[in-house]
Amino acid sequence: MAKGGGIRDNIVLYGALAANVGIAIAKFVAAGISGSSSMLTEGVHSLVDSGNQLLLLYGQRRAAKAPDRAHPFGYGRELYFWAFIVAILIFALGAGVSIYEGVVHIRQPEPLRDPTINYVVLGVALLLEGTSWTIAVREFDAKRGDMPWWTAVRRSKDPAGFIVLFEDSAALLGLVVAGIGVSVSHYVGDARVDGVASIVIGGILALVALLLAREAKGLLIGESADPAIIAQVRALLETYDAIQSVNHVRTIHTAPDSVFVAISADFADDVSMGDGEVLIEAIETRLKAAMPQLSSIYIRPEKARDAMRVIG
């Protein structure tokens, strides 16, 4: 079952939320004073990120609900639904508004004003976003172990961690682009440069949104457990002399830390129905003790010749 999570369990989300709320307010104030298009875009970006963290926290709370008659395997995959919604919001609101504001300011550039407030806010935002990004990186590093970064993202079943990591990375890159846009526009005396910076920020957000949507879609449709878990299940089953062969092991994540597993095994012909029931119960007990994430286990006795042969 997914964790409801307190502040300690969700330090990445709460840290990102606190940083983005403060940054959004500062950016909007700076945009109002300076008239900067890229600063307004960055304010929208931080506001969308704040809403995203709230949605992920809500998703985690919903995912922690206990199974009931309507949802016998629990509500864990609801977190994946909200992760997909977050990706859509980044694309529609974050990227869409950024590109729109950039086009408007290129077509109707505003007079340049004193950029000092922008530089102050960008500096504070870099500090806060950098802190949030550092927390996200440390948490993700602790979970990925020796796996390469992209492999860890692809195999991760908990979208909250890598979504915040992607958001913070995009935010830091966006701040750099906004700073360049503000400085270059004043250096050349052309406010349209600031609008171009907004479009670039929108492009960054669109790319991140597409990557997140791809990963969230896979989780929402249903992804198998890590190959190491499947191999461990097979190895345990093969220790029983009464099992002649393991036909297949099919798994699917019903939550980040919850796995449903369906096993087809060819039992020896001399195993009676009563002995088979006792053996299956013993196997289930051993599997759950060895791998607590296996929340539901189904074992089907089936002749190898009759079983569907799939890669498990």
XYZ file of N, CA and C in Angstrom, residues 119-221:
309
model
N 16.959 40.886 -10.745
C 18.195 40.198 -10.378
C 18.158 39.720 -8.919
N 17.578 40.537 -8.049
C 17.461 40.150 -6.637
C 16.590 38.902 -6.495
N 15.432 38.934 -7.160
C 14.500 37.805 -7.068
C 15.105 36.547 -7.696
N 15.772 36.718 -8.828
C 16.397 35.560 -9.473
C 17.468 34.939 -8.575
N 18.220 35.774 -7.878
C 19.239 35.260 -6.968
C 18.624 34.474 -5.815
N 17.562 35.043 -5.212
C 16.872 34.345 -4.116
C 16.248 33.050 -4.625
N 15.631 33.125 -5.815
C 14.986 31.945 -6.396
C 16.003 30.844 -6.678
N 17.177 31.214 -7.182
C 18.225 30.224 -7.427
C 18.647 29.533 -6.133
N 18.721 30.303 -5.061
C 19.108 29.746 -3.770
C 18.045 28.752 -3.270
N 16.772 29.159 -3.329
C 15.689 28.302 -2.837
C 15.494 27.075 -3.725
N 15.482 27.304 -5.033
C 15.327 26.180 -5.963
C 16.512 25.226 -5.859
N 17.688 25.783 -5.687
C 18.873 24.946 -5.546
C 18.796 24.073 -4.301
N 18.264 24.641 -3.218
C 18.092 23.865 -1.991
C 17.106 22.725 -2.206
N 15.960 23.034 -2.836
C 14.955 22.013 -3.130
C 15.522 20.944 -4.059
N 16.276 21.373 -5.077
C 16.883 20.441 -6.034
C 17.885 19.523 -5.343
N 18.673 20.078 -4.418
C 19.666 19.280 -3.690
C 18.986 18.203 -2.857
N 17.883 18.564 -2.194
C 17.132 17.590 -1.396
C 16.595 16.477 -2.293
N 16.033 16.877 -3.453
C 15.474 15.897 -4.387
C 16.552 14.961 -4.915
N 17.720 15.513 -5.237
C 18.818 14.697 -5.762
C 19.299 13.698 -4.708
N 19.444 14.146 -3.476
C 19.917 13.256 -2.415
C 18.934 12.114 -2.178
N 17.637 12.443 -2.151
C 16.627 11.408 -1.940
C 16.624 10.410 -3.101
N 16.739 10.923 -4.313
C 16.726 10.051 -5.483
C 17.980 9.190 -5.539
N 19.127 9.782 -5.194
C 20.387 9.031 -5.176
C 20.326 7.886 -4.165
N 19.674 8.147 -3.019
C 19.587 7.120 -1.983
C 18.763 5.926 -2.459
N 17.798 6.180 -3.339
C 16.920 5.112 -3.815
C 17.480 4.393 -5.048
N 18.224 5.115 -5.885
C 18.652 4.507 -7.147
C 19.859 3.593 -6.979
N 20.619 3.764 -5.888
C 21.776 2.899 -5.674
C 22.826 3.075 -6.756
N 23.204 1.960 -7.407
C 24.257 1.991 -8.425
C 23.699 2.153 -9.840
N 22.385 2.235 -9.985
C 21.795 2.358 -11.319
C 22.094 3.717 -11.934
N 22.306 3.775 -13.251
C 22.434 5.069 -13.932
C 21.163 5.896 -13.734
N 21.298 7.203 -13.854
C 20.180 8.103 -13.574
C 18.945 7.768 -14.406
N 19.118 7.704 -15.725
C 17.945 7.514 -16.573
C 17.331 6.135 -16.358
N 18.155 5.134 -16.119
C 17.645 3.790 -15.820
C 16.827 3.814 -14.531
N 17.312 4.556 -13.540
C 16.593 4.654 -12.261
C 15.233 5.329 -12.448
N 15.178 6.355 -13.300
C 13.903 7.027 -13.573
C 12.942 6.071 -14.256
N 13.443 5.327 -15.249
C 12.592 4.406 -15.998
C 12.055 3.283 -15.104
N 12.865 2.855 -14.153
C 12.460 1.738 -13.292
C 11.724 2.185 -12.037
N 11.772 3.467 -11.728
C 11.125 3.962 -10.516
C 9.613 3.772 -10.590
N 9.024 3.331 -9.493
C 7.580 3.163 -9.410
C 6.937 4.244 -8.534
N 7.766 5.172 -8.041
C 7.270 6.270 -7.215
C 7.476 7.579 -7.972
N 6.418 8.090 -8.632
C 6.588 9.275 -9.489
C 6.895 10.559 -8.736
N 6.543 10.634 -7.446
C 6.740 11.886 -6.711
C 8.203 12.322 -6.720
N 9.113 11.367 -6.500
C 10.524 11.708 -6.425
C 11.082 12.248 -7.716
N 10.835 11.534 -8.832
C 11.457 12.000 -10.074
C 10.707 13.179 -10.692
N 9.417 13.371 -10.370
C 8.710 14.550 -10.873
C 9.286 15.815 -10.255
N 9.493 15.807 -8.932
C 10.079 16.974 -8.273
C 11.486 17.227 -8.793
N 12.239 16.156 -9.013
C 13.598 16.300 -9.531
C 13.584 16.952 -10.913
N 12.686 16.502 -11.790
C 12.565 17.086 -13.125
C 12.086 18.537 -13.045
N 11.099 18.786 -12.192
C 10.570 20.149 -12.059
C 11.646 21.116 -11.582
N 12.382 20.710 -10.547
C 13.418 21.588 -10.006
C 14.542 21.816 -11.016
N 14.880 20.771 -11.778
C 15.910 20.931 -12.798
C 15.449 21.921 -13.867
N 14.184 21.786 -14.290
C 13.627 22.715 -15.275
C 13.564 24.126 -14.708
N 13.230 24.225 -13.412
C 13.137 25.543 -12.781
C 14.498 26.233 -12.740
N 15.539 25.503 -12.389
C 16.879 26.099 -12.348
C 17.321 26.548 -13.735
N 17.051 25.711 -14.733
C 17.409 26.083 -16.105
C 16.589 27.291 -16.558
N 15.314 27.318 -16.155
C 14.455 28.446 -16.510
C 14.926 29.748 -15.881
N 15.414 29.679 -14.656
C 15.931 30.876 -13.986
C 17.156 31.424 -14.711
N 18.008 30.514 -15.168
C 19.195 30.940 -15.923
C 18.765 31.632 -17.220
N 17.804 31.034 -17.925
C 17.315 31.623 -19.177
C 16.672 32.983 -18.912
N 15.877 33.070 -17.825
C 15.227 34.350 -17.485
C 16.270 35.421 -17.189
N 17.312 35.045 -16.448
C 18.366 36.010 -16.142
C 19.070 36.498 -17.400
N 19.343 35.568 -18.318
C 19.968 35.950 -19.590
C 19.045 36.863 -20.381
N 17.741 36.510 -20.391
C 16.777 37.322 -21.134
C 16.702 38.746 -20.618
N 16.660 38.891 -19.288
C 16.579 40.231 -18.683
C 17.848 41.026 -18.980
N 19.006 40.419 -18.784
C 20.267 41.153 -18.960
C 20.512 41.529 -20.424
N 20.263 40.587 -21.348
C 20.497 40.868 -22.766
C 19.516 41.915 -23.280
N 18.270 41.842 -22.839
C 17.274 42.825 -23.305
C 17.676 44.241 -22.900
N 18.257 44.386 -21.704
C 18.696 45.716 -21.278
C 20.013 46.111 -21.944
N 20.837 45.130 -22.226
C 22.123 45.428 -22.852
C 21.933 45.940 -24.276
N 21.013 45.292 -25.026
C 20.785 45.710 -26.412
C 19.647 46.727 -26.528
N 18.937 46.971 -25.417
C 17.849 47.940 -25.433
C 16.631 47.457 -26.200
N 16.384 46.158 -26.196
C 15.250 45.589 -26.932
C 14.478 44.630 -26.020
N 13.263 45.039 -25.616
C 12.452 44.237 -24.699
C 11.986 42.924 -25.323
N 12.054 42.818 -26.651
C 11.598 41.587 -27.304
C 12.473 40.386 -26.958
N 13.717 40.641 -26.591
C 14.611 39.552 -26.188
C 14.048 38.825 -24.968
N 13.440 39.616 -24.088
C 12.823 39.037 -22.889
C 11.679 38.097 -23.277
N 10.948 38.472 -24.336
C 9.870 37.606 -24.826
C 10.404 36.308 -25.405
N 11.543 36.408 -26.098
C 12.171 35.199 -26.633
C 12.570 34.266 -25.496
N 13.072 34.830 -24.397
C 13.450 34.029 -23.234
C 12.234 33.279 -22.678
N 11.067 33.923 -22.686
C 9.836 33.273 -22.213
C 9.492 32.069 -23.075
N 9.668 32.215 -24.383
C 9.373 31.094 -25.295
C 10.341 29.944 -25.053
N 11.609 30.260 -24.820
C 12.605 29.219 -24.532
C 12.236 28.472 -23.244
N 11.818 29.229 -22.220
C 11.396 28.606 -20.962
C 10.194 27.691 -21.211
N 9.263 28.159 -22.044
C 8.109 27.336 -22.387
C 8.524 26.049 -23.084
N 9.517 26.141 -23.943
C 10.013 24.946 -24.627
C 10.634 23.955 -23.657
N 11.369 24.460 -22.670
C 11.970 23.588 -21.654
C 10.881 22.854 -20.870
N 9.847 23.608 -20.484
C 8.749 23.009 -19.720
C 7.989 21.976 -20.556
N 7.799 22.262 -21.824
C 7.090 21.316 -22.694
C 7.865 20.006 -22.803
N 9.184 20.100 -22.943
C 10.011 18.898 -23.037
C 9.933 18.082 -21.748
N 10.048 18.750 -20.613
C 9.956 18.061 -19.317
C 8.586 17.415 -19.149
N 7.535 18.139 -19.532
C 6.170 17.614 -19.409
C 5.987 16.351 -20.237
N 6.522 16.343 -21.446
C 6.402 15.164 -22.300
C 7.139 13.959 -21.711
N 8.320 14.200 -21.151
C 9.071 13.114 -20.521
C 8.318 12.558 -19.309
N 7.776 13.461 -18.488
C 7.031 13.021 -17.307
C 5.746 12.296 -17.696
N 5.066 12.799 -18.720
C 3.821 12.157 -19.177
C 4.107 10.742 -19.661
N 5.219 10.566 -20.338
C 5.587 9.229 -20.828
C 5.795 8.264 -19.672
N 6.520 8.704 -18.643
C 6.771 7.834 -17.501
C 5.493 7.583 -16.700
N 4.688 8.628 -16.501
C 3.444 8.475 -15.730
C 2.454 7.578 -16.464
N 2.426 7.660 -17.782
C 1.520 6.814 -18.557
C 1.866 5.340 -18.368
N 3.154 5.029 -18.395
C 3.570 3.647 -18.200
C 3.135 3.106 -16.847
N 3.277 3.931 -15.794
C 2.855 3.518 -14.462
C 1.338 3.366 -14.376
N 0.631 4.278 -15.023
C -0.832 4.252 -14.974
C -1.377 3.021 -15.684
N -0.806 2.675 -16.826
C -1.243 1.485 -17.561
C -0.898 0.228 -16.771
